[in-house]
Every structure is written in structure tokens, then in C-alpha cells.
Protein backbone atom coordinates (compact mmCIF):
# COMPACT_ATOMS: atom_id res chain seq x y z
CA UNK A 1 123.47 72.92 75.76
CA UNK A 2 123.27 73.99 72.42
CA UNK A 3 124.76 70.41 70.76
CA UNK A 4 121.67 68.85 72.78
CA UNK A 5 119.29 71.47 70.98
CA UNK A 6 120.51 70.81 67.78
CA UNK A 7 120.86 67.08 67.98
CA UNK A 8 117.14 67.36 69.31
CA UNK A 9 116.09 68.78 66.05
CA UNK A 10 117.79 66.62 63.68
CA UNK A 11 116.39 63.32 65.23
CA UNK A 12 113.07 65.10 65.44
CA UNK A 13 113.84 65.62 61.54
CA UNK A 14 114.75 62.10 61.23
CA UNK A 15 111.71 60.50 63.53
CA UNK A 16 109.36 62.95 61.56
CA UNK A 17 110.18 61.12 58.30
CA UNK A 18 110.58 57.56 59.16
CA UNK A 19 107.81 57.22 61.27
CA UNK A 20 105.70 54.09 61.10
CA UNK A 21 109.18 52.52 59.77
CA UNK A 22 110.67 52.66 63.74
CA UNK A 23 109.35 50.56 66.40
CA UNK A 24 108.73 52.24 69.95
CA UNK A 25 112.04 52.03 72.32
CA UNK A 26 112.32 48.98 74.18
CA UNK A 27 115.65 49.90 75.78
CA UNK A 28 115.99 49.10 79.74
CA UNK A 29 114.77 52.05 81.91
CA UNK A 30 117.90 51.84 84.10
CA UNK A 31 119.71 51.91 80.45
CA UNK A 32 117.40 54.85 79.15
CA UNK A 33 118.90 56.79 81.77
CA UNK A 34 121.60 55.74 83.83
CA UNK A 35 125.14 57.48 86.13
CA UNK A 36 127.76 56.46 87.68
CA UNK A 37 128.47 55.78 91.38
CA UNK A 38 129.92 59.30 92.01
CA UNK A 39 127.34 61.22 90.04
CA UNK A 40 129.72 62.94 88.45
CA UNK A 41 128.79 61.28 84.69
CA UNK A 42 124.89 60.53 83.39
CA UNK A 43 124.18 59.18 80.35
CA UNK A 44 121.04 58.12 78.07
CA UNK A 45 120.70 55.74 75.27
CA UNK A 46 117.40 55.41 72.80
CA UNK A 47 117.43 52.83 70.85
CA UNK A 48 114.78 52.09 67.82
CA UNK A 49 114.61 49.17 65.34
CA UNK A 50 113.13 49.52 62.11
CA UNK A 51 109.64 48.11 61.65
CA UNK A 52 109.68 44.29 59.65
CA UNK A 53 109.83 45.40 55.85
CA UNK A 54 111.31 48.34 56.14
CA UNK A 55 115.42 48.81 55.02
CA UNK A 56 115.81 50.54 58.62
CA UNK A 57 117.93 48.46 60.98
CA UNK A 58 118.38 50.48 63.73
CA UNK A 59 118.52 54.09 64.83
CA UNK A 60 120.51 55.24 67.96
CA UNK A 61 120.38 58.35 70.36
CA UNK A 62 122.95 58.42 72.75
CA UNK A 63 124.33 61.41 75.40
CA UNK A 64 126.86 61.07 77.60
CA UNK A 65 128.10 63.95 80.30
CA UNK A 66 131.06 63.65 82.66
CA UNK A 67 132.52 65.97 85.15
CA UNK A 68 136.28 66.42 84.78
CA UNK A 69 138.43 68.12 86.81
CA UNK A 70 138.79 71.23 84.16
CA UNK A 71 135.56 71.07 83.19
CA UNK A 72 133.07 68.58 81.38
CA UNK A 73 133.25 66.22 78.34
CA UNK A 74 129.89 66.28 76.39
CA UNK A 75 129.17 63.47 73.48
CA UNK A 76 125.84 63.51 71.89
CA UNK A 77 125.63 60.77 68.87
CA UNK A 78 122.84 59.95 66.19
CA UNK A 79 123.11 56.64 64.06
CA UNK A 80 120.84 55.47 61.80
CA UNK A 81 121.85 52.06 60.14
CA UNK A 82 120.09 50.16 57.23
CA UNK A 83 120.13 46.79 56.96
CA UNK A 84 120.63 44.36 54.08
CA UNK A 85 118.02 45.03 51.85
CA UNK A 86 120.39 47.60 50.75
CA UNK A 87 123.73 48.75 50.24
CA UNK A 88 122.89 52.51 50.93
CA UNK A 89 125.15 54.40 53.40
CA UNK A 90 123.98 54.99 56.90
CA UNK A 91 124.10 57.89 58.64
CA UNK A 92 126.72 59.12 61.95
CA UNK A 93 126.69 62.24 63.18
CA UNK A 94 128.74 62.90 66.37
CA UNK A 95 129.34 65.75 68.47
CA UNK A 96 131.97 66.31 71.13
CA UNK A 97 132.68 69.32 73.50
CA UNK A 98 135.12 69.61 75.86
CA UNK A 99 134.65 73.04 76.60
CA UNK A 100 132.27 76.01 75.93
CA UNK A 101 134.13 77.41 73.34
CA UNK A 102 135.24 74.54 71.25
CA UNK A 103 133.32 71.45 69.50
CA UNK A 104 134.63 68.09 67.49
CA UNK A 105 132.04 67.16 64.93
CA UNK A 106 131.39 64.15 63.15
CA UNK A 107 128.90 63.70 59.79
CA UNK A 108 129.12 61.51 57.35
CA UNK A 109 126.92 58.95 55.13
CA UNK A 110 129.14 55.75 56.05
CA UNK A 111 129.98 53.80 53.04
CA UNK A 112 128.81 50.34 53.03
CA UNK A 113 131.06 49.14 50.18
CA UNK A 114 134.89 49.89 49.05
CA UNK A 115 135.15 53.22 47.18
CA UNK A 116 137.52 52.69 45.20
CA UNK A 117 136.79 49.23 44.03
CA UNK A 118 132.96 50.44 43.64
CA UNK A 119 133.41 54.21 41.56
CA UNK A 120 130.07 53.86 40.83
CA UNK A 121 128.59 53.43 44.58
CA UNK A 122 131.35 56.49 45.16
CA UNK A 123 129.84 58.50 42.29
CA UNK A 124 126.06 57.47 43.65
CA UNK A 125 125.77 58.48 46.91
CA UNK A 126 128.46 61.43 46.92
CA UNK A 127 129.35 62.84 43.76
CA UNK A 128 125.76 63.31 42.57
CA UNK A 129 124.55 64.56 46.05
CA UNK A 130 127.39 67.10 45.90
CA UNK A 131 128.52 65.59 49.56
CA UNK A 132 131.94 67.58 49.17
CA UNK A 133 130.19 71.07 49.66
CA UNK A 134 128.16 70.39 52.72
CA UNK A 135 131.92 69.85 54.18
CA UNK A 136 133.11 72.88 52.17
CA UNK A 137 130.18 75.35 53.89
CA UNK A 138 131.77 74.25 56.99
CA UNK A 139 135.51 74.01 56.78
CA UNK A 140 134.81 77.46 54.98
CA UNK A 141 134.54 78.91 58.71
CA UNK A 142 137.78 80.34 60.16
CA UNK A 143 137.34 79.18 63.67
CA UNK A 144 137.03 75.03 61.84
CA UNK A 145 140.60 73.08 61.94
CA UNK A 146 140.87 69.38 60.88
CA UNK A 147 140.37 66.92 63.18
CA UNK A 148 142.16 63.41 62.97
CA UNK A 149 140.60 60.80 64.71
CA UNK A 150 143.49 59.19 67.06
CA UNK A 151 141.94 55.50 65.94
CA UNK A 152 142.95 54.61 62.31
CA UNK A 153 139.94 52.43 61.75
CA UNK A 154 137.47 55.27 62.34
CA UNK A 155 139.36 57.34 59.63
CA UNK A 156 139.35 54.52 57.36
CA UNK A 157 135.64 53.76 57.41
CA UNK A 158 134.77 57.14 57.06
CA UNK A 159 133.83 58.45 53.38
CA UNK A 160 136.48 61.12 52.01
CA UNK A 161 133.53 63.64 52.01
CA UNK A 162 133.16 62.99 55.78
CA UNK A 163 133.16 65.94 57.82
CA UNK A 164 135.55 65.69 60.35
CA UNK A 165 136.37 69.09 62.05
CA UNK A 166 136.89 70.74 65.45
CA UNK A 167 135.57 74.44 65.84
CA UNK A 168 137.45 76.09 68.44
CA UNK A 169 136.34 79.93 69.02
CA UNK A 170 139.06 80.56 71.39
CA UNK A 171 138.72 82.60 74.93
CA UNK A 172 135.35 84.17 75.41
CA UNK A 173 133.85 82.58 72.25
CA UNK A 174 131.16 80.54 73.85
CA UNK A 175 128.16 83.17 72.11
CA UNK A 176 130.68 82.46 68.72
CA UNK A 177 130.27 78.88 69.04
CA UNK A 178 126.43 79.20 70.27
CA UNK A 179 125.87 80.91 67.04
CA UNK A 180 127.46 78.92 64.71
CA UNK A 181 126.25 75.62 66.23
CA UNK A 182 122.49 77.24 65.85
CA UNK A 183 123.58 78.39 62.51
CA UNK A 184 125.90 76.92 59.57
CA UNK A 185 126.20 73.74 61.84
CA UNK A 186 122.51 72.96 62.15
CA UNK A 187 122.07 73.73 58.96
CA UNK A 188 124.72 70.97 57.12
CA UNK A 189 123.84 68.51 59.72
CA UNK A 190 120.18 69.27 58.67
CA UNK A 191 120.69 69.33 55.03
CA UNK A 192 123.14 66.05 55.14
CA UNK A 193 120.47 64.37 57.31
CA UNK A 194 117.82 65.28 54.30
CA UNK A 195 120.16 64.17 51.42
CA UNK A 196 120.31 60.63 53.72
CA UNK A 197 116.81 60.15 53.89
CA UNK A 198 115.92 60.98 50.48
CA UNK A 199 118.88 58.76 48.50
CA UNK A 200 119.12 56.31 51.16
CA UNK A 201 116.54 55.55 53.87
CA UNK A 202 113.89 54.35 51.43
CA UNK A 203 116.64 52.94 49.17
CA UNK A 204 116.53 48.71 48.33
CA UNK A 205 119.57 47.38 46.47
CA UNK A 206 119.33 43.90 44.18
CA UNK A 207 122.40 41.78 45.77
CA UNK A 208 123.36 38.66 44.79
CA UNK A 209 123.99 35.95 48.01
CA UNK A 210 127.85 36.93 47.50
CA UNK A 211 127.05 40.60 47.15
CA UNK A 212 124.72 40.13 50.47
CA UNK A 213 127.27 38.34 52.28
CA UNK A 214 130.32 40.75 51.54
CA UNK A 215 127.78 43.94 52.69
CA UNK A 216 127.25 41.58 56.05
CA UNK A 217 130.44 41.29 56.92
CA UNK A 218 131.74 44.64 56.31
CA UNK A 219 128.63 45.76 58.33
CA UNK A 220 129.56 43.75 60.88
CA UNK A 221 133.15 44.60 61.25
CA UNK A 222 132.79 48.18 61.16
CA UNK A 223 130.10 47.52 63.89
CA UNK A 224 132.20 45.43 66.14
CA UNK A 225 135.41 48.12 66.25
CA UNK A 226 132.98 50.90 66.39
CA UNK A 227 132.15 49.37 70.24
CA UNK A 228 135.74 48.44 70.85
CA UNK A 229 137.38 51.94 69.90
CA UNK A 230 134.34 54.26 71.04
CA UNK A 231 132.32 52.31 74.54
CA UNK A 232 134.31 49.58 75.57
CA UNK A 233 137.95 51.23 75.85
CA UNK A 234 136.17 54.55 77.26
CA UNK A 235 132.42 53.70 79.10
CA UNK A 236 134.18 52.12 81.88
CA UNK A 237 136.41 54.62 82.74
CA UNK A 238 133.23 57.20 83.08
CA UNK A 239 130.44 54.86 84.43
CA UNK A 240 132.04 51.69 86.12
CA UNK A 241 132.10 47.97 85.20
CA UNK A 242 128.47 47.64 86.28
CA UNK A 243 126.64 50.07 84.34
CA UNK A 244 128.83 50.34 81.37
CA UNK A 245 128.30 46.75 80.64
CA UNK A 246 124.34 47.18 80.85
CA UNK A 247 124.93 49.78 78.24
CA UNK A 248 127.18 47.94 76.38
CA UNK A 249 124.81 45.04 76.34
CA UNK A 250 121.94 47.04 74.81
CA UNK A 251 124.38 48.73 72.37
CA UNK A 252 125.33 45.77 71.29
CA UNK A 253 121.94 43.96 71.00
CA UNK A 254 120.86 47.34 68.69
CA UNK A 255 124.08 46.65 66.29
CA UNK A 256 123.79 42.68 66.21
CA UNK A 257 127.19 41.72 67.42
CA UNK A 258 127.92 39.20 70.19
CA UNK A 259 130.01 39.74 73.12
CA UNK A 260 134.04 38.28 72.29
């Protein structure tokens, strides 16, 4: 599928420029790649943590496919998280299809810190890396509508330059959606992906031990809803008890947070 192509090329992009700074996978094989009982949903999950020294925590692959009886739901993600030898954003990119002619996408440089008590971090990271028109080249399109996350505390993490849009080219318009996915969409996520690792990936912040703690803790409870809202209310239904918790588990090992 085309999301698959073009989520290929931006972790290609990403892998090309970190290098050395991301340790090889060590992720499960039967957690690499893994289905459910029915084999009517397969998954992967690649999983890399950032060399010692380097401001690289983590970065995720994940692709999930499940039969439905209309169709099939398709969810590719890319994360890339720093840890906290910096307050720099981290990257999420997202994409969700339920059909051929439609696609929800997700980009954004995740704040680390409160925007509005921090204008300067706001100013930083998005005013000065014009942030606002990579989302303007794409809600620019006339087949993009808003999309509103149905969990509040996604919305709320999110920066307000976050791209957060659902490109529906109506009956017939899979080659319309083929095009623009190869096209303006490959090209933001690309571009947004490139402002990231230039401001951010090689970025180390001096923190006071307060400073350091507060960046923890929000890290860690954007972290822990970010498996509650997205895998554990969801991965179940698709994959079973069984393999969703092996999944789960790794997931969860990648993001440091311990099992409630």
C-alpha cells in the first residue's frame, strides 16, 4: 500500500541520518511479526534504542492490518523519542486508512514542555521552523477535512501546529489518494521529518535537577496514556489477550513504563 511505501521512505530517511546513534533491533521474533488466531489481523513492531551517549531514546516502527467486515483498517506509525539530555520535541507521525480512498494522518514534533508557560520553547521549535506551513501545504488540499481525535489527551499533547487531517477522495478516488500520498503527503512528512532531525535529534538541553525531573514526568505521562488510549483499549480486540500482551510488553519496555 502506498502509506507502507511512504512510511518506508521516511524511516529510511530517518535510519539514514541517525545511524551509528540506533542500536540493532532486539525485539522478539514472534513480536517482530506476529497475527491473530483467525488470521484475519498481522502486525509488526521494530523497535530501536539509541546508542549510550546519544539524546536518542527510542525509535518505533509499527504496522498493524485487520480484516473487517467492510473492508480493512491499516495503521502504520513512526516514533522517534529523545531522552533527557534534552528537552527537544520528538517526532509522531501516524497514518490510518480505512478504506482506499480515504486516509487519517498524524505529524507533529510533540512538545516536551507547556507552550504556553514556555513562549520561548513555543517560539524555538515552531515559530522559527515555520511548523504552521508544512500543515498549511496540506490542509491547502480540497479533498483534507479536520480530524478530531475522539481521546482528549491525544489532542492536548499535540502541538497547535500538529497536523491532524483526514483526506477523503470520495468514490473512485483511490489513484487521487495514491497520488497525493506519493506527492504533497510524502513530501511534508519528509520535510517535517528533516526539520526534526536537524533542530532536534542532535539537540542537548542544560536542565537543572527540577527542570530534569518536570521533563521526566511529563515524558512519562504522555507515554503511559499514549498505551492506554492507542494498544491497550484497541490491540486486544484485533489480536487476542495472548499476543497483544507480548506486544504490549515490548512496547512498553521501548517507552520505559511499567505495567499498572
Amino acid at each position: 500500500m502506498a502509506q507502507r511505501e511512504v512510511a518506508r521512505a521516511v524511516a529510511d530517511q530517518a535510519v539514514a541520518r541517525l545511524g551509528a546513534r540506533l542500536l540493532p533491533s532486539a525485539v522478539p521474533a514472534d513480536v517482530a511479526e506476529f497475527r491473530n488466531g483467525a488470521g484475519n489481523a498481522v502486525g509488526s513492531l521494530d523497535v530501536h534504542r539509541g546508542s549510550p551517549g546519544s539524546s536518542i531514546d527510542f525509535m518505533l516502527q509499527s504496522s498493524l492490518h485487520c480484516e473487517v467486515p467492510n473492508g480493512a483498517i491499516d495503521i502504520t506509525s513512526i516514533l522517534i523519542f529523545l531522552n533527557a539530555s534534552t528537552d527537544a520535541p520528538h517526532f509522531q507521525l501516524e497514518l490510518i486508512q480505512g478504506s482506499s480512498t480515504s486516509i487519517v494522518v498524524i505529524l507533529d514534533l510533540l512538545p516536551r514542555k507547556d507552550l504556553a508557560f514556555h513562549p520561548d520553547y513555543l517560539q524555538k521549535y515552531y515559530e522559527e521552523n515555520r511548523m504552521d506551513e508544512q500543515r498549511g501545504k496540506i490542509e491547502e488540499l480540497p479533498q483534507t477535512h479536520p480530524y478530531r481525535s475522539p481521546s482528549l489527551f491525544v489532542r492536548s499533547a499535540c502541538s497547535p501546529t500538529a497536523i491532524m487531517v483526514s483526506i477523503d477522495c470520495g468514490q473512485g478516488g483511490e489513484k487521487a489518494l495514491e497520488e497525493i500520498m506519493h506527492g504533497q503527503l510524502a513530501t511534508v512528512i519528509q520535510e517535517v521529518l528533516q526539520i526534526w532531525l536537524d533542530n532536534c535529534a542532535d539537540s542537548i538541553t542544560e536542565m537543572d535537577e527540577v527542570e530534569r525531573d518536570c521533563l521526566l514526568k511529563r515524558d512519562q505521562i504522555v507515554r503511559s496514556k499514549s498505551i492506554e488510549v492507542d494498544l491497550t483499549a484497541n490491540l486486544p480486540r484485533m489480536f487476542g489477550p495472548d499476543v497483544s500482551s507480548r506486544v504490549i510488553t515490548e512496547i512498553r519496555k521501548a517507552f520505559g513504563v511499567q505495567e499498572p
